[in-house]
PDB file of C-alpha atoms and ligand atoms in Angstrom:
ATOM      1  CA  MET A  52      91.838 130.521 117.208  1.00  0.00           C
ATOM      2  CA  GLU A  53      88.684 129.532 119.078  1.00  0.00           C
ATOM      3  CA  GLN A  54      87.689 133.165 119.603  1.00  0.00           C
ATOM      4  CA  PHE A  55      86.761 133.284 115.896  1.00  0.00           C
ATOM      5  CA  ILE A  56      84.234 130.462 116.152  1.00  0.00           C
ATOM      6  CA  GLU A  57      80.569 131.267 116.730  1.00  0.00           C
ATOM      7  CA  LYS A  58      79.446 127.710 117.265  1.00  0.00           C
ATOM      8  CA  VAL A  59      80.861 124.201 117.115  1.00  0.00           C
ATOM      9  CA  LEU A  60      78.669 122.165 114.738  1.00  0.00           C
ATOM     10  CA  ILE A  61      80.445 118.813 114.852  1.00  0.00           C
ATOM     11  CA  SER A  62      82.752 117.980 117.739  1.00  0.00           C
ATOM     12  CA  GLU A  63      85.976 115.981 117.562  1.00  0.00           C
ATOM     13  CA  GLN A  64      84.199 113.035 119.144  1.00  0.00           C
ATOM     14  CA  GLU A  65      81.318 113.182 116.643  1.00  0.00           C
ATOM     15  CA  ILE A  66      83.817 113.395 113.777  1.00  0.00           C
ATOM     16  CA  LYS A  67      85.600 110.285 115.043  1.00  0.00           C
ATOM     17  CA  GLN A  68      82.329 108.322 115.247  1.00  0.00           C
ATOM     18  CA  THR A  69      81.286 109.547 111.811  1.00  0.00           C
ATOM     19  CA  VAL A  70      84.566 108.485 110.198  1.00  0.00           C
ATOM     20  CA  GLU A  71      84.341 105.045 111.820  1.00  0.00           C
ATOM     21  CA  ARG A  72      80.773 104.610 110.540  1.00  0.00           C
ATOM     22  CA  LEU A  73      81.761 105.592 106.998  1.00  0.00           C
ATOM     23  CA  ALA A  74      84.796 103.295 107.050  1.00  0.00           C
ATOM     24  CA  SER A  75      82.742 100.294 108.120  1.00  0.00           C
ATOM     25  CA  GLN A  76      80.126 101.039 105.423  1.00  0.00           C
ATOM     26  CA  ILE A  77      82.915 101.109 102.827  1.00  0.00           C
ATOM     27  CA  ASP A  78      84.550  97.960 104.235  1.00  0.00           C
ATOM     28  CA  ASN A  79      81.197  96.165 103.960  1.00  0.00           C
ATOM     29  CA  ASP A  80      80.669  97.278 100.369  1.00  0.00           C
ATOM     30  CA  TYR A  81      84.117  96.335  99.054  1.00  0.00           C
ATOM     31  CA  LYS A  82      84.753  92.990 100.759  1.00  0.00           C
ATOM     32  CA  GLY A  83      87.824  91.351  99.219  1.00  0.00           C
ATOM     33  CA  GLU A  84      88.437  94.189  96.758  1.00  0.00           C
ATOM     34  CA  LYS A  85      91.026  96.918  96.519  1.00  0.00           C
ATOM     35  CA  ILE A  86      90.050 100.561  96.269  1.00  0.00           C
ATOM     36  CA  VAL A  87      91.625 103.835  95.195  1.00  0.00           C
ATOM     37  CA  LEU A  88      90.751 106.885  97.287  1.00  0.00           C
ATOM     38  CA  VAL A  89      90.917 110.076  95.229  1.00  0.00           C
ATOM     39  CA  GLY A  90      91.083 113.145  97.448  1.00  0.00           C
ATOM     40  CA  LEU A  91      90.260 116.593  96.161  1.00  0.00           C
ATOM     41  CA  LEU A  92      92.876 119.050  97.429  1.00  0.00           C
ATOM     42  CA  LYS A  93      93.110 120.800  99.683  1.00  0.00           C
ATOM     43  CA  GLY A  94      89.963 120.485 101.775  1.00  0.00           C
ATOM     44  CA  SER A  95      89.773 116.684 101.852  1.00  0.00           C
ATOM     45  CA  VAL A  96      93.228 115.981 103.329  1.00  0.00           C
ATOM     46  CA  VAL A  97      92.229 115.893 106.994  1.00  0.00           C
ATOM     47  CA  PHE A  98      89.160 113.714 106.412  1.00  0.00           C
ATOM     48  CA  MET A  99      91.011 111.462 103.981  1.00  0.00           C
ATOM     49  CA  SER A 100      93.887 110.844 106.379  1.00  0.00           C
ATOM     50  CA  ASP A 101      91.430 109.774 109.091  1.00  0.00           C
ATOM     51  CA  LEU A 102      89.249 107.738 106.714  1.00  0.00           C
ATOM     52  CA  MET A 103      92.125 105.756 105.192  1.00  0.00           C
ATOM     53  CA  ARG A 104      93.396 104.781 108.642  1.00  0.00           C
ATOM     54  CA  ALA A 105      89.918 103.637 109.695  1.00  0.00           C
ATOM     55  CA  LEU A 106      89.511 101.412 106.616  1.00  0.00           C
ATOM     56  CA  LYS A 107      90.361  97.725 106.679  1.00  0.00           C
ATOM     57  CA  THR A 108      89.995  97.489 102.891  1.00  0.00           C
ATOM     58  CA  PRO A 109      93.340  97.674 101.057  1.00  0.00           C
ATOM     59  CA  CYS A 110      93.568 101.106  99.460  1.00  0.00           C
ATOM     60  CA  ALA A 111      95.786 103.216  97.258  1.00  0.00           C
ATOM     61  CA  ILE A 112      95.513 106.993  97.390  1.00  0.00           C
ATOM     62  CA  ASP A 113      95.755 109.738  94.803  1.00  0.00           C
ATOM     63  CA  PHE A 114      94.863 113.420  94.651  1.00  0.00           C
ATOM     64  CA  MET A 115      93.408 115.955  92.247  1.00  0.00           C
ATOM     65  CA  VAL A 116      92.980 119.706  92.275  1.00  0.00           C
ATOM     66  CA  ALA A 117      89.802 121.054  90.706  1.00  0.00           C
ATOM     67  CA  SER A 118      89.149 124.785  90.751  1.00  0.00           C
ATOM     68  CA  SER A 119      85.883 126.444  89.941  1.00  0.00           C
ATOM     69  CA  TYR A 120      86.159 130.043  88.868  1.00  0.00           C
ATOM     70  CA  GLY A 121      83.591 132.703  89.515  1.00  0.00           C
ATOM     71  CA  CYS A 122      82.841 135.946  91.282  1.00  0.00           C
ATOM     72  CA  GLY A 123      83.098 136.143  95.066  1.00  0.00           C
ATOM     73  CA  THR A 124      82.243 133.001  96.966  1.00  0.00           C
ATOM     74  CA  LYS A 125      79.908 131.403  94.422  1.00  0.00           C
ATOM     75  CA  SER A 126      81.314 129.136  91.748  1.00  0.00           C
ATOM     76  CA  SER A 127      80.533 129.979  88.132  1.00  0.00           C
ATOM     77  CA  GLY A 128      80.056 126.443  86.952  1.00  0.00           C
ATOM     78  CA  THR A 129      83.358 126.539  85.060  1.00  0.00           C
ATOM     79  CA  VAL A 130      85.599 123.891  86.556  1.00  0.00           C
ATOM     80  CA  ASN A 131      89.284 123.405  85.709  1.00  0.00           C
ATOM     81  CA  ILE A 132      91.379 120.413  86.697  1.00  0.00           C
ATOM     82  CA  THR A 133      94.757 121.896  87.589  1.00  0.00           C
ATOM     83  CA  LYS A 134      96.270 118.697  88.995  1.00  0.00           C
ATOM     84  CA  ASP A 135      95.307 115.352  87.538  1.00  0.00           C
ATOM     85  CA  LEU A 136      95.759 111.839  88.967  1.00  0.00           C
ATOM     86  CA  ALA A 137      99.295 110.473  89.157  1.00  0.00           C
ATOM     87  CA  GLN A 138      98.223 106.899  88.325  1.00  0.00           C
ATOM     88  CA  PRO A 139      95.738 105.328  85.885  1.00  0.00           C
ATOM     89  CA  ILE A 140      92.420 104.201  87.412  1.00  0.00           C
ATOM     90  CA  THR A 141      91.187 101.991  84.567  1.00  0.00           C
ATOM     91  CA  ASP A 142      89.464  98.914  86.066  1.00  0.00           C
ATOM     92  CA  CYS A 143      89.928 100.254  89.621  1.00  0.00           C
ATOM     93  CA  ASN A 144      87.292 100.747  92.328  1.00  0.00           C
ATOM     94  CA  VAL A 145      87.490 104.487  92.815  1.00  0.00           C
ATOM     95  CA  ILE A 146      86.033 106.484  95.706  1.00  0.00           C
ATOM     96  CA  VAL A 147      86.254 110.255  95.392  1.00  0.00           C
ATOM     97  CA  VAL A 148      86.766 111.803  98.829  1.00  0.00           C
ATOM     98  CA  GLU A 149      85.512 115.342  99.400  1.00  0.00           C
ATOM     99  CA  ASP A 150      85.334 117.694 102.379  1.00  0.00           C
ATOM    100  CA  ILE A 151      81.945 119.219 101.582  1.00  0.00           C
ATOM    101  CA  ILE A 152      79.440 119.226  98.733  1.00  0.00           C
ATOM    102  CA  ASP A 153      77.674 122.535  98.320  1.00  0.00           C
ATOM    103  CA  SER A 154      76.481 123.449  94.807  1.00  0.00           C
ATOM    104  CA  GLY A 155      77.680 120.089  93.485  1.00  0.00           C
ATOM    105  CA  THR A 156      79.222 121.795  90.455  1.00  0.00           C
ATOM    106  CA  THR A 157      82.824 120.769  91.176  1.00  0.00           C
ATOM    107  CA  LEU A 158      81.911 117.198  91.978  1.00  0.00           C
ATOM    108  CA  SER A 159      79.693 116.546  88.980  1.00  0.00           C
ATOM    109  CA  TYR A 160      82.446 117.828  86.679  1.00  0.00           C
ATOM    110  CA  VAL A 161      85.097 115.702  88.402  1.00  0.00           C
ATOM    111  CA  LEU A 162      82.918 112.563  88.362  1.00  0.00           C
ATOM    112  CA  ASN A 163      82.179 112.961  84.641  1.00  0.00           C
ATOM    113  CA  TYR A 164      85.890 113.495  84.004  1.00  0.00           C
ATOM    114  CA  LEU A 165      86.871 110.377  85.984  1.00  0.00           C
ATOM    115  CA  LYS A 166      84.220 108.257  84.221  1.00  0.00           C
ATOM    116  CA  LEU A 167      86.126 108.838  80.969  1.00  0.00           C
ATOM    117  CA  LYS A 168      89.074 106.975  82.517  1.00  0.00           C
ATOM    118  CA  ASN A 169      86.919 103.805  82.690  1.00  0.00           C
ATOM    119  CA  PRO A 170      87.199 102.830  86.355  1.00  0.00           C
ATOM    120  CA  LYS A 171      85.628  99.514  87.402  1.00  0.00           C
ATOM    121  CA  SER A 172      83.391 101.463  89.798  1.00  0.00           C
ATOM    122  CA  LEU A 173      83.123 105.086  90.871  1.00  0.00           C
ATOM    123  CA  LYS A 174      81.618 106.282  94.134  1.00  0.00           C
ATOM    124  CA  LEU A 175      81.576 109.478  96.126  1.00  0.00           C
ATOM    125  CA  CYS A 176      82.239 109.957  99.824  1.00  0.00           C
ATOM    126  CA  THR A 177      81.908 113.335 101.513  1.00  0.00           C
ATOM    127  CA  MET A 178      82.445 114.279 105.134  1.00  0.00           C
ATOM    128  CA  LEU A 179      79.885 117.080 104.934  1.00  0.00           C
ATOM    129  CA  ASP A 180      76.843 117.626 102.759  1.00  0.00           C
ATOM    130  CA  LYS A 181      75.096 120.987 102.385  1.00  0.00           C
ATOM    131  CA  PRO A 182      72.017 119.902 100.392  1.00  0.00           C
ATOM    132  CA  ASP A 183      70.362 123.363 100.505  1.00  0.00           C
ATOM    133  CA  GLY A 184      73.209 124.739  98.375  1.00  0.00           C
ATOM    134  CA  ARG A 185      72.740 122.264  95.546  1.00  0.00           C
ATOM    135  CA  ILE A 186      72.600 123.573  91.959  1.00  0.00           C
ATOM    136  CA  THR A 187      73.877 120.520  90.094  1.00  0.00           C
ATOM    137  CA  GLN A 188      72.443 117.196  91.281  1.00  0.00           C
ATOM    138  CA  VAL A 189      75.054 114.616  92.171  1.00  0.00           C
ATOM    139  CA  HIS A 190      74.591 111.172  93.675  1.00  0.00           C
ATOM    140  CA  VAL A 191      76.486 110.870  96.963  1.00  0.00           C
ATOM    141  CA  ASP A 192      77.167 107.306  98.103  1.00  0.00           C
ATOM    142  CA  TYR A 193      78.616 108.026 101.550  1.00  0.00           C
ATOM    143  CA  ILE A 194      77.689 111.086 103.619  1.00  0.00           C
ATOM    144  CA  GLY A 195      79.291 111.879 106.985  1.00  0.00           C
ATOM    145  CA  GLN A 196      77.083 114.675 108.308  1.00  0.00           C
ATOM    146  CA  THR A 197      74.533 117.036 106.787  1.00  0.00           C
ATOM    147  CA  VAL A 198      75.125 120.703 107.620  1.00  0.00           C
ATOM    148  CA  PRO A 199      72.858 123.765 107.292  1.00  0.00           C
ATOM    149  CA  ASN A 200      73.372 126.349 104.553  1.00  0.00           C
ATOM    150  CA  GLU A 201      76.067 128.267 106.462  1.00  0.00           C
ATOM    151  CA  PHE A 202      79.764 128.721 105.831  1.00  0.00           C
ATOM    152  CA  VAL A 203      81.625 126.212 107.958  1.00  0.00           C
ATOM    153  CA  VAL A 204      85.337 125.835 108.706  1.00  0.00           C
ATOM    154  CA  GLY A 205      87.656 123.343 110.354  1.00  0.00           C
ATOM    155  CA  TYR A 206      88.568 119.691 109.772  1.00  0.00           C
ATOM    156  CA  GLY A 207      90.135 120.667 106.427  1.00  0.00           C
ATOM    157  CA  LEU A 208      87.692 123.412 105.450  1.00  0.00           C
ATOM    158  CA  ASP A 209      89.031 126.934 105.186  1.00  0.00           C
ATOM    159  CA  TYR A 210      88.072 130.559 105.038  1.00  0.00           C
ATOM    160  CA  SER A 211      90.826 132.404 103.140  1.00  0.00           C
ATOM    161  CA  GLU A 212      93.112 129.395 103.690  1.00  0.00           C
ATOM    162  CA  LEU A 213      92.823 129.545 107.487  1.00  0.00           C
ATOM    163  CA  TYR A 214      91.054 127.328 110.057  1.00  0.00           C
ATOM    164  CA  ARG A 215      91.735 124.062 108.192  1.00  0.00           C
ATOM    165  CA  ASN A 216      93.607 122.762 111.254  1.00  0.00           C
ATOM    166  CA  LEU A 217      90.696 123.086 113.693  1.00  0.00           C
ATOM    167  CA  PRO A 218      89.926 119.555 114.929  1.00  0.00           C
ATOM    168  CA  TYR A 219      86.154 120.202 114.802  1.00  0.00           C
ATOM    169  CA  VAL A 220      83.690 121.764 112.317  1.00  0.00           C
ATOM    170  CA  GLY A 221      82.337 125.157 113.294  1.00  0.00           C
ATOM    171  CA  ILE A 222      80.643 128.313 112.083  1.00  0.00           C
ATOM    172  CA  LEU A 223      82.817 131.442 111.882  1.00  0.00           C
ATOM    173  CA  LYS A 224      81.766 134.601 113.681  1.00  0.00           C
ATOM    174  CA  PRO A 225      80.115 136.999 111.181  1.00  0.00           C
ATOM    175  CA  GLU A 226      82.650 139.781 111.902  1.00  0.00           C
ATOM    176  CA  ILE A 227      85.383 137.661 110.303  1.00  0.00           C
ATOM    177  CA  TYR A 228      83.664 138.074 106.901  1.00  0.00           C
ATOM    178  CA  SER A 229      83.206 141.821 107.097  1.00  0.00           C
TER     179      SER A 229
HETATM  180  P1  IMP B 758      80.674 123.020  95.102  1.00  0.00           P
HETATM  181  O1  IMP B 758      79.972 121.803  95.623  1.00  0.00           O
HETATM  182  O2  IMP B 758      81.091 122.925  93.680  1.00  0.00           O
HETATM  183  O3  IMP B 758      79.897 124.289  95.400  1.00  0.00           O
HETATM  184  O4  IMP B 758      82.055 123.237  95.824  1.00  0.00           O
HETATM  185  C1  IMP B 758      82.368 122.610  96.986  1.00  0.00           C
HETATM  186  C2  IMP B 758      83.692 123.178  97.448  1.00  0.00           C
HETATM  187  O5  IMP B 758      83.519 124.525  97.897  1.00  0.00           O
HETATM  188  C3  IMP B 758      84.183 122.398  98.614  1.00  0.00           C
HETATM  189  O6  IMP B 758      85.059 121.375  98.225  1.00  0.00           O
HETATM  190  C4  IMP B 758      84.853 123.450  99.469  1.00  0.00           C
HETATM  191  O7  IMP B 758      86.202 123.589  99.078  1.00  0.00           O
HETATM  192  C5  IMP B 758      84.110 124.720  99.150  1.00  0.00           C
HETATM  193  N1  IMP B 758      83.067 124.986 100.152  1.00  0.00           N
HETATM  194  C6  IMP B 758      81.733 124.887  99.991  1.00  0.00           C
HETATM  195  N2  IMP B 758      81.055 125.206 101.120  1.00  0.00           N
HETATM  196  C7  IMP B 758      82.021 125.506 102.035  1.00  0.00           C
HETATM  197  C8  IMP B 758      81.976 125.908 103.419  1.00  0.00           C
HETATM  198  O8  IMP B 758      80.920 126.039 104.066  1.00  0.00           O
HETATM  199  N3  IMP B 758      83.179 126.136 104.006  1.00  0.00           N
HETATM  200  C9  IMP B 758      84.358 125.994 103.368  1.00  0.00           C
HETATM  201  N4  IMP B 758      84.452 125.617 102.080  1.00  0.00           N
HETATM  202  C10 IMP B 758      83.292 125.378 101.417  1.00  0.00           C
HETATM  203 MG1   MG B 759      87.106 121.276  98.309  1.00  0.00          MG
END
């Protein structure tokens, strides 16, 4: 698989340190409280499984699927929730867990949707942030690493459903796209 990767952006070791830093930030912020991690499928599963095991704070987990439809690789701004939460989150401390925030369109829709369920608190944690791609502003409470405006894969992130299982984050070779 490695022959398809142009460059490793974030190594396994750096990912591990990043997850530990995020987990201790969250543990500090929620002392004595319970939280609900809401992962957005499918990209967040790898990060979420590492994050939840690094947390000392008691946590429940749930998942959602939000799809944004549009032409090609850019989202249109129309977001559909195709799988909703399995449990109510009213009066819960909710942290939405995402793989990467690019345009911010998906996340701002999901956060507004979750607010309607009246959680006690609602925060956002992303492994990767691509601030140069932002179209819709969204407040991110916990950021793992900032990445340049390039298409990255690995650690849950895919290109055409592949490369999610790479243990690092890398940039695909351009010939893969053409
Ligand atoms: P947005 O913030 O609404 O543009 O959408 C973010 C979603 O697009 C992420 O959850 C990913 O699934 C996907 N995405 C954005 N940038 C990348 C990338 O560089 N590689 C893989 N998936 C990406
Ligand atoms: Mg995603």
